[in-house]
mmCIF file of C-alpha atoms in Angstrom:
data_model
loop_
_atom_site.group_PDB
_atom_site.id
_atom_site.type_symbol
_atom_site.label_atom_id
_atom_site.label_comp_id
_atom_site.label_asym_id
_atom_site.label_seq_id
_atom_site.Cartn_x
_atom_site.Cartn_y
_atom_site.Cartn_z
ATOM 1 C CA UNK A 1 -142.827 -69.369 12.768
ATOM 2 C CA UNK A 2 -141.350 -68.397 16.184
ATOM 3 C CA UNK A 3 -140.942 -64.515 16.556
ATOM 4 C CA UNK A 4 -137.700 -64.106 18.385
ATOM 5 C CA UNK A 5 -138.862 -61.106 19.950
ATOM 6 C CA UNK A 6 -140.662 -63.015 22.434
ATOM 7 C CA UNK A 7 -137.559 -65.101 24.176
ATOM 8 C CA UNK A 8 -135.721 -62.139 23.909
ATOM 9 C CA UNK A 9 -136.357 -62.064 28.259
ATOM 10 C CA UNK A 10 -135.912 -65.769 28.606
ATOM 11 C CA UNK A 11 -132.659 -65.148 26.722
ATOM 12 C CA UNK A 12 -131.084 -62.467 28.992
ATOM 13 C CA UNK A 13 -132.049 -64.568 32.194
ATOM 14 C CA UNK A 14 -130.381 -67.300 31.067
ATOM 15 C CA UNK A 15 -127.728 -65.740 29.901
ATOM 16 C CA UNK A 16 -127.421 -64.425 33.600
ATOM 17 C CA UNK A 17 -128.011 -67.290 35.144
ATOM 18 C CA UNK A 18 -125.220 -68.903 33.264
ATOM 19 C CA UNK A 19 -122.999 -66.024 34.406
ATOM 20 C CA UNK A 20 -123.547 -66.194 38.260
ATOM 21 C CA UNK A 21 -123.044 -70.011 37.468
ATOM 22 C CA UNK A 22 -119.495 -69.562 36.042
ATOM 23 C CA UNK A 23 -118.766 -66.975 39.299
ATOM 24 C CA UNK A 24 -120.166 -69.640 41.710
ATOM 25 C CA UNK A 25 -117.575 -72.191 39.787
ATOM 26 C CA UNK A 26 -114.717 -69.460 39.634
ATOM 27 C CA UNK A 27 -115.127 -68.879 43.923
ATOM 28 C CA UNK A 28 -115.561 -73.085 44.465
ATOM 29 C CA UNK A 29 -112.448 -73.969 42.176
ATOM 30 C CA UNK A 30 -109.816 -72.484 44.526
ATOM 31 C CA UNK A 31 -108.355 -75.734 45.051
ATOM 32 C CA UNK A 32 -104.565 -74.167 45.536
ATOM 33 C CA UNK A 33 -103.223 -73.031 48.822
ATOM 34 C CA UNK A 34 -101.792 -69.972 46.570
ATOM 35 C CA UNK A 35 -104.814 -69.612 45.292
ATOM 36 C CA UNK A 36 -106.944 -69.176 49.248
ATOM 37 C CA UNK A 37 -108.461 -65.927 49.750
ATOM 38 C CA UNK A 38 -107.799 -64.577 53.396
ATOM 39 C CA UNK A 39 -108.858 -60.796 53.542
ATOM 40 C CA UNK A 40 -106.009 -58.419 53.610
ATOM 41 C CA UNK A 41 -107.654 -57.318 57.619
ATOM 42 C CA UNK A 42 -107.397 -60.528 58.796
ATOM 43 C CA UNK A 43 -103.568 -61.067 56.810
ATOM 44 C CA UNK A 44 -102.656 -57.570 58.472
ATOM 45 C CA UNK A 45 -104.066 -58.885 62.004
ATOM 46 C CA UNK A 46 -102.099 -61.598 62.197
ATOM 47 C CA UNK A 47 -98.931 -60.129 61.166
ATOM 48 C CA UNK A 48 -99.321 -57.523 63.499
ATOM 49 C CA UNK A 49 -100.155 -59.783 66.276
ATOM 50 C CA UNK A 50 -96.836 -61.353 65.360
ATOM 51 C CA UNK A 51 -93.861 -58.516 65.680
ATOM 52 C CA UNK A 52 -90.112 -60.287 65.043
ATOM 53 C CA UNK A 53 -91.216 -62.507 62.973
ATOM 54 C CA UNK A 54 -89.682 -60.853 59.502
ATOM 55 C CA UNK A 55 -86.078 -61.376 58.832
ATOM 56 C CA UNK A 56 -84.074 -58.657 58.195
ATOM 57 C CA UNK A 57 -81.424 -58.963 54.828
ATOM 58 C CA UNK A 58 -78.598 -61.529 55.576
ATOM 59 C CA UNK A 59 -80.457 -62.644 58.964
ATOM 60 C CA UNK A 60 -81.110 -66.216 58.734
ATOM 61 C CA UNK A 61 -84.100 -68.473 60.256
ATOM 62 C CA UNK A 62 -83.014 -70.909 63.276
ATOM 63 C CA UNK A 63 -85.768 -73.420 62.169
ATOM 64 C CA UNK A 64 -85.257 -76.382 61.143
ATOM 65 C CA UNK A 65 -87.860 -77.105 58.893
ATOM 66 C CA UNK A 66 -86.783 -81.232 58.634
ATOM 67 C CA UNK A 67 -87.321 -81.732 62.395
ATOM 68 C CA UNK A 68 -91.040 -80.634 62.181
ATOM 69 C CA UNK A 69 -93.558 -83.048 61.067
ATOM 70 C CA UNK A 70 -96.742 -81.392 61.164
ATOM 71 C CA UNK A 71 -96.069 -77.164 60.344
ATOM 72 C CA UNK A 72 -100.016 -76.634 60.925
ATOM 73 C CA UNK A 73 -99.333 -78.045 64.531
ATOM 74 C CA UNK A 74 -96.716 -75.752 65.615
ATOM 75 C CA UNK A 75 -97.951 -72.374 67.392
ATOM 76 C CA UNK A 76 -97.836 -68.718 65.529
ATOM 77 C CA UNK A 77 -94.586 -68.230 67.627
ATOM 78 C CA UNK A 78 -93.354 -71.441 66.220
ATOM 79 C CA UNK A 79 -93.815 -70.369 62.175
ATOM 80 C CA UNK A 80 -91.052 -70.004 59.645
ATOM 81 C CA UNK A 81 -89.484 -66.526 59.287
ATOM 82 C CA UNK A 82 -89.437 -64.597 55.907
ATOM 83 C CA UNK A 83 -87.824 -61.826 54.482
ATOM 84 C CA UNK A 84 -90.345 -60.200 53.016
ATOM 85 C CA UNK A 85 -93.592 -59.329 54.576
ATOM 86 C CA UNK A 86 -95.862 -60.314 51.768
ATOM 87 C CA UNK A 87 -94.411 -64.160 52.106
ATOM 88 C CA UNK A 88 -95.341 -64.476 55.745
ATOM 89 C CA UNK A 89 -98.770 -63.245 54.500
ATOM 90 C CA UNK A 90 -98.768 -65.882 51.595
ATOM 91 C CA UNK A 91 -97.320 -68.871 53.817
ATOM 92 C CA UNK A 92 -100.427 -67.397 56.509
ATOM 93 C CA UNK A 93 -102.595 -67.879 53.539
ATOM 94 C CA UNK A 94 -101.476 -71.573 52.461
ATOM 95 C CA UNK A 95 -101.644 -72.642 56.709
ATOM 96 C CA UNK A 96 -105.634 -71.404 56.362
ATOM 97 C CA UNK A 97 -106.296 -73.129 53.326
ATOM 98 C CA UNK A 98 -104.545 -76.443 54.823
ATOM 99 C CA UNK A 99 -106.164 -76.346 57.443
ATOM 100 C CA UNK A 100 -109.134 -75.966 56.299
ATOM 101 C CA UNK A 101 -108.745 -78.846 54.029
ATOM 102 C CA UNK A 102 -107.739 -80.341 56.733
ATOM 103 C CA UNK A 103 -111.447 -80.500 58.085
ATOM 104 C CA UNK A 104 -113.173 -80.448 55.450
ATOM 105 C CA UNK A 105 -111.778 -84.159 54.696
ATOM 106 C CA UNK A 106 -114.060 -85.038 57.848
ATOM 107 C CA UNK A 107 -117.225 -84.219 56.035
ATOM 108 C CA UNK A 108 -116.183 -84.585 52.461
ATOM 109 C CA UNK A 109 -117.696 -86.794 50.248
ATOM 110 C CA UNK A 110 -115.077 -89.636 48.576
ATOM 111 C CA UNK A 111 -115.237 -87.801 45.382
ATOM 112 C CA UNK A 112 -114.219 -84.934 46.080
ATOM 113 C CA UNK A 113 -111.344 -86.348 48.473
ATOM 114 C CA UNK A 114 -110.228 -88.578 45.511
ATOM 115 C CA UNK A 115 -110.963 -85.062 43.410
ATOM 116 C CA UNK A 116 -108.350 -83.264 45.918
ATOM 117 C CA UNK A 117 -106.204 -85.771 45.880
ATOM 118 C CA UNK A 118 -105.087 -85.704 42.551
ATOM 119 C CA UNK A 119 -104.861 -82.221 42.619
ATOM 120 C CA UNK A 120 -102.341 -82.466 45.236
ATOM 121 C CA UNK A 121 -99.964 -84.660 43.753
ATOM 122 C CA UNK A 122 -99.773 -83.018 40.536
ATOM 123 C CA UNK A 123 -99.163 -79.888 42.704
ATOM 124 C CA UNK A 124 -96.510 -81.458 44.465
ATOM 125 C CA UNK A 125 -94.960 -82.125 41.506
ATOM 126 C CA UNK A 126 -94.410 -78.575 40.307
ATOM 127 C CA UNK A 127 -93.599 -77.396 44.573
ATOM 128 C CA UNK A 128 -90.554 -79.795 43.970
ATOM 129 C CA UNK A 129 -89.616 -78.730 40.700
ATOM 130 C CA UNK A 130 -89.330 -75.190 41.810
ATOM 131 C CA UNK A 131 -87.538 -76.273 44.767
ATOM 132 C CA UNK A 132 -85.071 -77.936 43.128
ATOM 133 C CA UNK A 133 -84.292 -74.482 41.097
ATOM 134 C CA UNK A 134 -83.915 -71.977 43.962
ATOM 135 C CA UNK A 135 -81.813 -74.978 45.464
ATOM 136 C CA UNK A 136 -79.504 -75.010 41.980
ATOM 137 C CA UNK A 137 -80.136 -71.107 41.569
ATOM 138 C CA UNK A 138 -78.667 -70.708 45.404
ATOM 139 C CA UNK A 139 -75.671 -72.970 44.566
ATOM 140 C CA UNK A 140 -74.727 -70.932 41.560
ATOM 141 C CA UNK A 141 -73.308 -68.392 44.060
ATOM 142 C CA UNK A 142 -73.764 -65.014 41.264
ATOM 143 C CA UNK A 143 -76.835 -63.999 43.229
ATOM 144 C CA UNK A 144 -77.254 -60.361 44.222
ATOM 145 C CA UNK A 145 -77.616 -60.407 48.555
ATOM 146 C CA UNK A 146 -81.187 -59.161 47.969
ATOM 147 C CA UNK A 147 -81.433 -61.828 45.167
ATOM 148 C CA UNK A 148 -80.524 -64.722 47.618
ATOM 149 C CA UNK A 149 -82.513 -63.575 50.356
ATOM 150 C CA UNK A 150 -85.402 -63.770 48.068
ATOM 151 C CA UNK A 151 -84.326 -67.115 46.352
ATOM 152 C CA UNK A 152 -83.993 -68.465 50.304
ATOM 153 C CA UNK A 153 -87.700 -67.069 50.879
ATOM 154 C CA UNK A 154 -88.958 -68.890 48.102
ATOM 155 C CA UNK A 155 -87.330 -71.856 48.913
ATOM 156 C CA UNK A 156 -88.287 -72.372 52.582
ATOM 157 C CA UNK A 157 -92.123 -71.420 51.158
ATOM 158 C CA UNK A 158 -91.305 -74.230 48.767
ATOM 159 C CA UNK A 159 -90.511 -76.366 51.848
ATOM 160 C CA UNK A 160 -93.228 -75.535 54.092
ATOM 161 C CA UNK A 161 -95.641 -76.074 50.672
ATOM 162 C CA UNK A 162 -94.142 -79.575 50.258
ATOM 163 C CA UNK A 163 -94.183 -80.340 53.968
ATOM 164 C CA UNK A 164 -98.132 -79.298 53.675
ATOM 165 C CA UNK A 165 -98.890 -80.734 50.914
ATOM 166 C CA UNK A 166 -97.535 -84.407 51.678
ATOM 167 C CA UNK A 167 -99.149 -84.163 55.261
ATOM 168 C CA UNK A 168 -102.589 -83.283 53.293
ATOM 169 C CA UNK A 169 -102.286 -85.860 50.658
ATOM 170 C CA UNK A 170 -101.459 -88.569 53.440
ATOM 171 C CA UNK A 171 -104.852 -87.860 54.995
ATOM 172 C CA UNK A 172 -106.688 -87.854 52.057
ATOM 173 C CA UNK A 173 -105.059 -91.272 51.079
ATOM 174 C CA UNK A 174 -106.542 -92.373 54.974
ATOM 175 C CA UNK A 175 -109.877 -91.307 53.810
ATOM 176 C CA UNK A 176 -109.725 -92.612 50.073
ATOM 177 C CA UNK A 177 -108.998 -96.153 51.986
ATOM 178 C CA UNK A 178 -111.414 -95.820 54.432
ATOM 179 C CA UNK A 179 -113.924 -94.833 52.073
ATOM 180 C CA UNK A 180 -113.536 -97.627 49.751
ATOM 181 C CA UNK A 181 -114.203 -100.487 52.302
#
């Protein structure tokens, strides 16, 4: 007979070991540009670093997000303007995370490009869904002024997502093809 007392050690350090495995897995699944950590120094640098670029209520952005084909290319003076200041820290968030992704397609291993891949296009899927609501939503014309300035936000991050997003799955189609030779 086996005396359970005696694992009873062997038990707790798996039982750890199988909990910094699932935080390992929680910190490498971030596979969503929402989703990229950026700490809230470096968010706060960056916004300081660029003054003007916040919209005030009724003001409306000059960019024309259909003439730009790459958004990661542009310079910090070139970026979208937002209402709201925690949506210029989000869209700062999704240009790191792209742009990471970016490069790590040059090392990747096919994988996890075809991996990322189809967790872009799903993700697309739902970025043009909501667009297509704060487009209807904007249309219906019963919106509060604070209400559509906050629909228009989430719309032009829905844009610059989608704009992203298509550039990054483009690549990763390059490097699928590539790959497969």
């Amino acid at each position: 007979m086996i005396n359970p007392g005696n694992n009873m050690h062997a038990d707790e350090m798996i039982d750890s070991d199988l909990d910094s495995d699932l935080e390992n897995e929680k910190e490498m699944k971030k596979t969503s540009a929402f989703e990229a950590d950026m700490d809230d120094l470096e968010v706060e640098a960056a916004l300081a670093a660029m003054p003007g670029n916040l919209l005030m209520e009724g003001e409306e952005d000059d960019l024309n997000l259909d003439e730009i084909e790459n958004i990661l290319e542009l310079p910090d003076a070139g970026f979208p303007k937002f209402t709201l200041a925690k949506n210029k820290a989000r869209f700062l968030r999704m240009v790191s995370w792209y742009r990471g992704k970016e490069e790590w397609i040059e090392v990747a291993p096919l994988s996890g490009v075809t991996k990322l891949f189809k967790q872009q296009t799903k993700e697309l899927e739902g970025i043009r869904s909501s667009k297509l609501d704060y487009e209807m939503e904007l249309e219906t014309g019963t919106l509060t002024p604070s209400q559509r300035s906050y629909r228009r936000d989430e719309l032009k991050m829905c844009k610059v997502q989608e704009k992203m997003a298509v550039h990054l799955i483009s690549k990763l189609q390059v490097k699928i093809k590539s790959g497969r030779r």
